[in-house]
Short mmCIF file of C-alpha atoms and ligand atoms in Angstrom, two decimals:
data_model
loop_
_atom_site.label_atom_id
_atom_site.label_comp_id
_atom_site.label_asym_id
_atom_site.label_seq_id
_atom_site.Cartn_x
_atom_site.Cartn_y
_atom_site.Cartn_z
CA UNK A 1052 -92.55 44.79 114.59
CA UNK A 1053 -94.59 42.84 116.91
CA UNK A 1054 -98.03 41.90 115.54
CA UNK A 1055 -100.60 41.71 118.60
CA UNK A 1056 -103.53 40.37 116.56
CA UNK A 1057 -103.68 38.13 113.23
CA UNK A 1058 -106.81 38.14 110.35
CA UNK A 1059 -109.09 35.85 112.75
CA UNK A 1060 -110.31 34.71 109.40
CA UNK A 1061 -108.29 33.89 106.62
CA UNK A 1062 -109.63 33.35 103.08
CA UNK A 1063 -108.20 29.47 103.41
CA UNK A 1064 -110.29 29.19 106.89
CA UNK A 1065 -113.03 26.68 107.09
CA UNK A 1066 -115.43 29.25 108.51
CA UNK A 1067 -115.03 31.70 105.43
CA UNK A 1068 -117.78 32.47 103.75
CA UNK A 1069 -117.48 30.49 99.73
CA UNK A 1070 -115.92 32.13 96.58
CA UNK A 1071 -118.75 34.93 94.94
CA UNK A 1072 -117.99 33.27 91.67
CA UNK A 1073 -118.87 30.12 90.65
CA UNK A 1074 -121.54 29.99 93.52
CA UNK A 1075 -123.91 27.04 92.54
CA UNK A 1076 -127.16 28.19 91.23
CA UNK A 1077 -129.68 25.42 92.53
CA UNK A 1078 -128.45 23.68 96.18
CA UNK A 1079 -131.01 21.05 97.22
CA UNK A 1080 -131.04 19.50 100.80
CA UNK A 1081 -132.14 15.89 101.98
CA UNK A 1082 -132.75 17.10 105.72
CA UNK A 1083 -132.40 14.18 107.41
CA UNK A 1084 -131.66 12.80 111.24
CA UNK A 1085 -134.37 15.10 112.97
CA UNK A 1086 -135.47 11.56 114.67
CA UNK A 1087 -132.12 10.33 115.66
CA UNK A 1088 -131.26 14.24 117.28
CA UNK A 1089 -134.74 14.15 119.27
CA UNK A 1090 -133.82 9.98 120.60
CA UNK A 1091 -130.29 11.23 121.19
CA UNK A 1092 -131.77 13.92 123.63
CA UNK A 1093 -134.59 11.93 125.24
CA UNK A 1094 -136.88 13.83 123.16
CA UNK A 1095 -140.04 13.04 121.02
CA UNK A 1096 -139.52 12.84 117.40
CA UNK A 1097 -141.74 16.36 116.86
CA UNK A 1098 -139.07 17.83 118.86
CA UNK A 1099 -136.63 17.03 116.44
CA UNK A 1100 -138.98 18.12 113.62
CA UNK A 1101 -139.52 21.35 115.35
CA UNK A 1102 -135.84 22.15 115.84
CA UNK A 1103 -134.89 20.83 111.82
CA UNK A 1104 -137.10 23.67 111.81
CA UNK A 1105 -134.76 26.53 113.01
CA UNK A 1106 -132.47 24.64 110.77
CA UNK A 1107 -134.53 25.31 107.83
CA UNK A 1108 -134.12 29.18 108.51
CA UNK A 1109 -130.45 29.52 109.40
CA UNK A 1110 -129.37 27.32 105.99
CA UNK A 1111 -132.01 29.69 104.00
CA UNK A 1112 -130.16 33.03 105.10
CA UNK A 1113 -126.88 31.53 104.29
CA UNK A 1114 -127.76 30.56 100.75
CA UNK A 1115 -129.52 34.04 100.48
CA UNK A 1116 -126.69 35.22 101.91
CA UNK A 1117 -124.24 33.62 99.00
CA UNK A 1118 -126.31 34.84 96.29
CA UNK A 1119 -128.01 30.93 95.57
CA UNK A 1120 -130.60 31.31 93.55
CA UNK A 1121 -132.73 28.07 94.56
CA UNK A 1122 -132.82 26.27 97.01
CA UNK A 1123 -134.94 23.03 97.57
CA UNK A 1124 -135.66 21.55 101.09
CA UNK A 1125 -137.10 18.25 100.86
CA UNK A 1126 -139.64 18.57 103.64
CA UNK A 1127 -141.95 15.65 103.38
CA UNK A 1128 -141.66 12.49 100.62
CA UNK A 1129 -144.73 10.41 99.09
CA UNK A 1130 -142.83 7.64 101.49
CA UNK A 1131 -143.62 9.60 104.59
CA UNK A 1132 -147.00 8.93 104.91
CA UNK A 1133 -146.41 5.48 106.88
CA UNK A 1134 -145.23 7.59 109.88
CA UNK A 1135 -147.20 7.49 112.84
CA UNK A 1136 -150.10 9.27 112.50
CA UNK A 1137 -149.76 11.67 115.10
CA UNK A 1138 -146.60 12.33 113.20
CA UNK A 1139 -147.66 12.90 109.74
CA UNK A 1140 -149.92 15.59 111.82
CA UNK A 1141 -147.53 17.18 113.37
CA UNK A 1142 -145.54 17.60 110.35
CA UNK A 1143 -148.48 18.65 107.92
CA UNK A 1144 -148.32 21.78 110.66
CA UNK A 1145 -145.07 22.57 110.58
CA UNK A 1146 -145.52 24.66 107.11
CA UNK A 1147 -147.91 27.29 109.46
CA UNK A 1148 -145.61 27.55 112.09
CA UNK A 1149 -142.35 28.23 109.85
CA UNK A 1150 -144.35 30.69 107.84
CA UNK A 1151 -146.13 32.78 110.41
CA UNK A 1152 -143.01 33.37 112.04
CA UNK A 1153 -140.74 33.79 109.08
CA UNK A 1154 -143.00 35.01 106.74
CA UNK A 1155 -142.79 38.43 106.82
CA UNK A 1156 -138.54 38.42 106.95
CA UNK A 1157 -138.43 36.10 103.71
CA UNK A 1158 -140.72 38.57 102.31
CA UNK A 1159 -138.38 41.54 103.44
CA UNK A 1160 -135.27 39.21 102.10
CA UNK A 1161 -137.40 39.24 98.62
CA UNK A 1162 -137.53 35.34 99.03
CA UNK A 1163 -140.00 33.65 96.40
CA UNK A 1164 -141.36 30.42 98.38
CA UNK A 1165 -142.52 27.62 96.42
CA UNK A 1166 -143.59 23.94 96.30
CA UNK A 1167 -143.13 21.05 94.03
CA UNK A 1168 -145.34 18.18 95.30
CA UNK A 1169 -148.58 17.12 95.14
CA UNK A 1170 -151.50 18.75 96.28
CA UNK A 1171 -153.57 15.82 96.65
CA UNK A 1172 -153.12 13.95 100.27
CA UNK A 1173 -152.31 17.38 101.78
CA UNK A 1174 -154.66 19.01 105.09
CA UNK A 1175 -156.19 21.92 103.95
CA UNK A 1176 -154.73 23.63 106.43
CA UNK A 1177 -151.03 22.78 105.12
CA UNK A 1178 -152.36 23.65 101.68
CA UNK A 1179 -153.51 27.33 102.87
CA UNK A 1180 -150.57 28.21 104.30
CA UNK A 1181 -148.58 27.12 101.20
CA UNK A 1182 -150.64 29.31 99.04
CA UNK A 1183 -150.75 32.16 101.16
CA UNK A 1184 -147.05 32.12 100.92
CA UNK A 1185 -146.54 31.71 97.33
CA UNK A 1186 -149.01 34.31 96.94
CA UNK A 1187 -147.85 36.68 98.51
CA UNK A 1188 -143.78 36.33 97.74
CA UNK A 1189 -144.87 35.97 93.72
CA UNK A 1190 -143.64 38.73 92.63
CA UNK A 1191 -140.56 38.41 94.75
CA UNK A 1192 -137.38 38.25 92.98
CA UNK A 1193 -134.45 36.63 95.30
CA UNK A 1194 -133.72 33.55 96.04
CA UNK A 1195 -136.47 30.66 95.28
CA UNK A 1196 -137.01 28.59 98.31
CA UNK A 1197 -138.93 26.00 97.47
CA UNK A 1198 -140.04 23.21 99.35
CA UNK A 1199 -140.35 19.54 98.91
CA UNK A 1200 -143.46 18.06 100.13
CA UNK A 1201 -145.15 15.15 99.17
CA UNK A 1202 -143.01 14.76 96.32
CA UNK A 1203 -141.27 11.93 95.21
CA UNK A 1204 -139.36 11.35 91.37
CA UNK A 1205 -140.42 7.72 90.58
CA UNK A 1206 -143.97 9.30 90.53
CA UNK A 1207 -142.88 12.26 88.90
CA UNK A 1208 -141.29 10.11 86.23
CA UNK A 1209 -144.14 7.79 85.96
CA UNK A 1210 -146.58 10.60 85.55
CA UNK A 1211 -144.57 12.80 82.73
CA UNK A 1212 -144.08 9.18 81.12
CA UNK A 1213 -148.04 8.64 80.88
CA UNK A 1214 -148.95 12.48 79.95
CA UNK A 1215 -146.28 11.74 76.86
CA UNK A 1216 -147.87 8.54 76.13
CA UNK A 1217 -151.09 10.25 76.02
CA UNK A 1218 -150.46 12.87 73.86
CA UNK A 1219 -148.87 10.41 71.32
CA UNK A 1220 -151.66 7.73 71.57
CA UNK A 1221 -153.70 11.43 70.74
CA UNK A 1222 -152.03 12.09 67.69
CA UNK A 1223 -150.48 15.16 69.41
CA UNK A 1224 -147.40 14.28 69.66
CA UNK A 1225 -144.19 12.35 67.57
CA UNK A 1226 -142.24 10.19 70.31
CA UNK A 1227 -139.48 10.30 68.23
CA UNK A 1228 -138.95 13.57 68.14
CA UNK A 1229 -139.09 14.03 72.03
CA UNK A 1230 -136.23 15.82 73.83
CA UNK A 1231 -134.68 15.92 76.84
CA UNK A 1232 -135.51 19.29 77.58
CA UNK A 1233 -138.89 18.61 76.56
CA UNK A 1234 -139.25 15.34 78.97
CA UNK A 1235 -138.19 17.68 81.94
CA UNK A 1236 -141.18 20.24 81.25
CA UNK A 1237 -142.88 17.23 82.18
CA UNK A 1238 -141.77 16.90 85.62
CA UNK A 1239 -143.00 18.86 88.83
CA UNK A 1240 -139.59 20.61 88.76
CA UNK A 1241 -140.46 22.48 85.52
CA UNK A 1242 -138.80 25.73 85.41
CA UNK A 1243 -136.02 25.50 87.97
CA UNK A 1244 -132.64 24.68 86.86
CA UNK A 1245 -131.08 21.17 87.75
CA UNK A 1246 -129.69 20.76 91.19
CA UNK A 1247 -125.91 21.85 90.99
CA UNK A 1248 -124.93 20.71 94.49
CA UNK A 1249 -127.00 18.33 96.73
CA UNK A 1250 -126.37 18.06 100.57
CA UNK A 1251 -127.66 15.43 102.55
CA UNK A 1252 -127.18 15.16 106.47
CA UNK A 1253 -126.95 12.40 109.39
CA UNK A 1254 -124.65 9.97 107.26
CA UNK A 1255 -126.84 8.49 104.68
CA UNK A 1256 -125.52 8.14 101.31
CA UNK A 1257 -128.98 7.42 99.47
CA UNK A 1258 -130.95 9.33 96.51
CA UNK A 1259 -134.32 7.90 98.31
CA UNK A 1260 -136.72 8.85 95.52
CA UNK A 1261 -135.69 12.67 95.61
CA UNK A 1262 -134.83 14.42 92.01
CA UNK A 1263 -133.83 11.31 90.26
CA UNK A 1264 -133.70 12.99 86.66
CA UNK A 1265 -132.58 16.15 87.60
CA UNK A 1266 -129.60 15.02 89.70
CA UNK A 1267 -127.68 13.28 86.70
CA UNK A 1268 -125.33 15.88 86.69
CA UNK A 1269 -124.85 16.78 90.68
CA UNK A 1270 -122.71 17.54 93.14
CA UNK A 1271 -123.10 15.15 96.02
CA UNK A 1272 -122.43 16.63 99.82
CA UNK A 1273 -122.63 14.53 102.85
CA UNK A 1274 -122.66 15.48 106.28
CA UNK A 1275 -122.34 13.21 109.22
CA UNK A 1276 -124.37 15.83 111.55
CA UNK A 1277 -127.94 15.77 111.92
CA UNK A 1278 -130.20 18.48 110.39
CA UNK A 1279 -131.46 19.87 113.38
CA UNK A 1280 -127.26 20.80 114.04
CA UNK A 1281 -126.43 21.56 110.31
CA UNK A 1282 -125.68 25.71 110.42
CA UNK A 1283 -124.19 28.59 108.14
CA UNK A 1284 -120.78 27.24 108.44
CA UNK A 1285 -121.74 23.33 107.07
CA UNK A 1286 -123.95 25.39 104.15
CA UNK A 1287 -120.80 26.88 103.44
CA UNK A 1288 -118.15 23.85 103.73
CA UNK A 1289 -120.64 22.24 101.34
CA UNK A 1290 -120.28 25.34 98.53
CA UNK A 1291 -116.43 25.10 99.03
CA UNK A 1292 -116.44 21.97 98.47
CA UNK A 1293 -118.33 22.22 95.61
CA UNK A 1294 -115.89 25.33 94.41
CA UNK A 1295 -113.27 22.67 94.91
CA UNK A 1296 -114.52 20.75 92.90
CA UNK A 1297 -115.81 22.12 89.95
CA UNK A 1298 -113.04 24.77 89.56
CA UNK A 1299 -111.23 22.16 87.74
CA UNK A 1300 -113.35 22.24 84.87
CA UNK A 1301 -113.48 25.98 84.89
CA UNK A 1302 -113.90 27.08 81.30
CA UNK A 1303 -114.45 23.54 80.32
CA UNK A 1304 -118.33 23.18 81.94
C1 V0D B 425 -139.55 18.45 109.33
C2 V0D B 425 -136.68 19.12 108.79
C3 V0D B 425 -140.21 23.75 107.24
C4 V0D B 425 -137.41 18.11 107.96
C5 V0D B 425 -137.24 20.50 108.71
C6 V0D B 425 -144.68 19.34 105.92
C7 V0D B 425 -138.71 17.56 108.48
C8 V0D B 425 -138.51 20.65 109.50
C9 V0D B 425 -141.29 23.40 106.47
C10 V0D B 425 -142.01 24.27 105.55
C11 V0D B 425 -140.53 20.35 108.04
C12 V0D B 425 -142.68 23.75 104.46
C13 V0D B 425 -143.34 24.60 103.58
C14 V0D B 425 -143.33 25.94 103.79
C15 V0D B 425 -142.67 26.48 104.86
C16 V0D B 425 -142.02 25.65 105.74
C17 V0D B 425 -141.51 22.05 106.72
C18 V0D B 425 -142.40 19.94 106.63
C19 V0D B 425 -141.48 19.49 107.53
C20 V0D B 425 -143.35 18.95 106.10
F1 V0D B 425 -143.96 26.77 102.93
N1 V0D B 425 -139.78 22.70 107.92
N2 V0D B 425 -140.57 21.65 107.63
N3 V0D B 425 -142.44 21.22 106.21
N4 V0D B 425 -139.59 19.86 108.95
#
C-alpha cells in the first residue's frame, strides 16, 4: 500500500501542542528584547514596545489554550523608570491600548486580568484602565493574566520584612513562630501559586529583581528570540520542556 500523505504532526513534533497533564499551573514571562527587535529594524524603541504587544496576546491564547492557570507578564519593573521619558510615557499607555482592543475577547475567553505592582508612581490614566479591567473580568474564572508593572521583589521583600517587624515591635506578632507560608502572604504575589516555569526571551540569563522568593523552586526557560518574535509554538517548546523535565519526578513532586 502506498501512503500519499503522513500525520503532518506527530505527537514527538516540535510544533505539537504540550502534554494535557502535568501542564504547569503558574508560567511567568521576563519579556525582554523589544529594544534590540525595533534597532534591528531601524525602528524606534515604542515600535518594539508596540509589537511585544501583539506578543503579549498570541502567548496569552496559547497558555489559555493549554489550560495554564496564571500567567504573569512582567510589563514594567521599579528599574524602568530611568528610561527616557518619552518612553516611560509611551509605555504607561500601552495598558489602554492592549485593553481596548482585547478587552472584550479576554472577557469572552473568561480571562481574570490582574496586577501585582505598585500603584503609587503610576498615570492615572494607566491606573484606570487597570481597574476597569480587573473590574470587570472579577468574577471571571479562566486563566489569571496578571501583569507585572512597577513591581520589583527586593521591594516586595523589604516591605513584607518591615510590616512583620511592625507587627512584632506591636506586640502582635511572635517572630519565632513565623512561617513560610505566612512570610509569602506578605508579598504582592499573595494568593497566586509560585511560578512553576519561568521563560525569559532575547538571551539573558538574569532574575533582574522579578519574583525572587517565589522562584526558589522554578523552572527556568530561555529563549534566544526577542519578545516581539516569541509565538504559540516557543510558549509551547517552553511547556515541553518543562514536561521533560519534571516528568522525572512524577509521583515523587
Ligand atoms: C512593553 C513587552 C501589555 C514588554 C510587551 C506599562 C514591554 C508590551 C501591557 C498591559 C507592555 C499591561 C496591563 C494590562 C494590559 C496590558 C503592557 C506595559 C508594557 C507597561 F492590564 N503590554 N505591555 N504594559 N509592553
Amino acid at each position: 500500500m502506498v501512503r500519499i500523505w503522513k500525520k503532518s504532526k506527530p505527537e514527538s513534533d516540535a510544533a505539537s501542542i504540550p502534554d494535557p497533564h502535568n501542564v504547569p499551573k503558574h508560567v511567568a514571562v521576563i519579556m525582554d528584547g523589544n529594544g534590540r527587535w525595533a534597532k534591528q529594524r531601524g525602528l524606534p524603541r515604542i515600535a518594539g514596545h508596540h509589537a511585544g504587544m501583539k506578543a503579549v496576546k498570541r502567548v496569552t491564547i496559547a497558555a489559555d489554550h493549554i489550560g495554564v492557570k496564571a500567567l504573569t507578564m512582567y510589563a514594567f519593573s521599579t528599574e524602568n523608570w530611568t528610561r527616557p521619558q518619552e518612553e516611560v510615557d509611551y509605555l504607561m499607555k500601552l495598558p489602554q491600548e492592549f485593553l481596548a482592543i482585547e478587552l472584550q475577547e479576554l472577557i469572552e475567553k473568561n480571562v481574570q486580568v490582574r496586577m501585582t505592582g505598585w500603584r503609587e508612581g503610576l498615570p492615572a490614566h494607566t491606573l484606570a484602565a487597570l481597574d476597569q479591567a480587573e473590574a470587570d473580568t472579577r468574577h471571571n474564572t479562566g486563566l489569571i493574566l496578571n501583569f507585572a508593572l512597577n513591581y520589583g521583589s527586593r521591594r516586595e521583600i523589604l516591605e513584607a520584612v518591615k510590616t512583620l517587624a511592625r507587627e512584632t515591635a506591636d506586640g502582635q506578632r511572635d517572630i519565632d513562630a513565623l512561617t513560610e507560608e505566612e512570610f509569602a502572604r506578605k508579598l504582592l504575589t499573595s494568593g497566586l501559586p509560585d511560578p512553576d516555569l519561568m521563560i525569559r526571551t532575547s538571551g539573558e540569563l538574569r532574575l533582574s529583581n522579578f519574583m525572587l522568593w517565589q522562584s526558589a523552586y522554578t523552572e527556568f526557560w530561555f529563549s534566544n528570540r526577542y519578545w516581539p518574535e516569541f509565538g504559540e509554538a516557543d510558549f509551547y517548546e517552553a511547556v515541553k520542556e518543562y514536561q521533560r523535565r519534571t516528568r522525572r519526578y512524577g509521583g515523587l513532586k
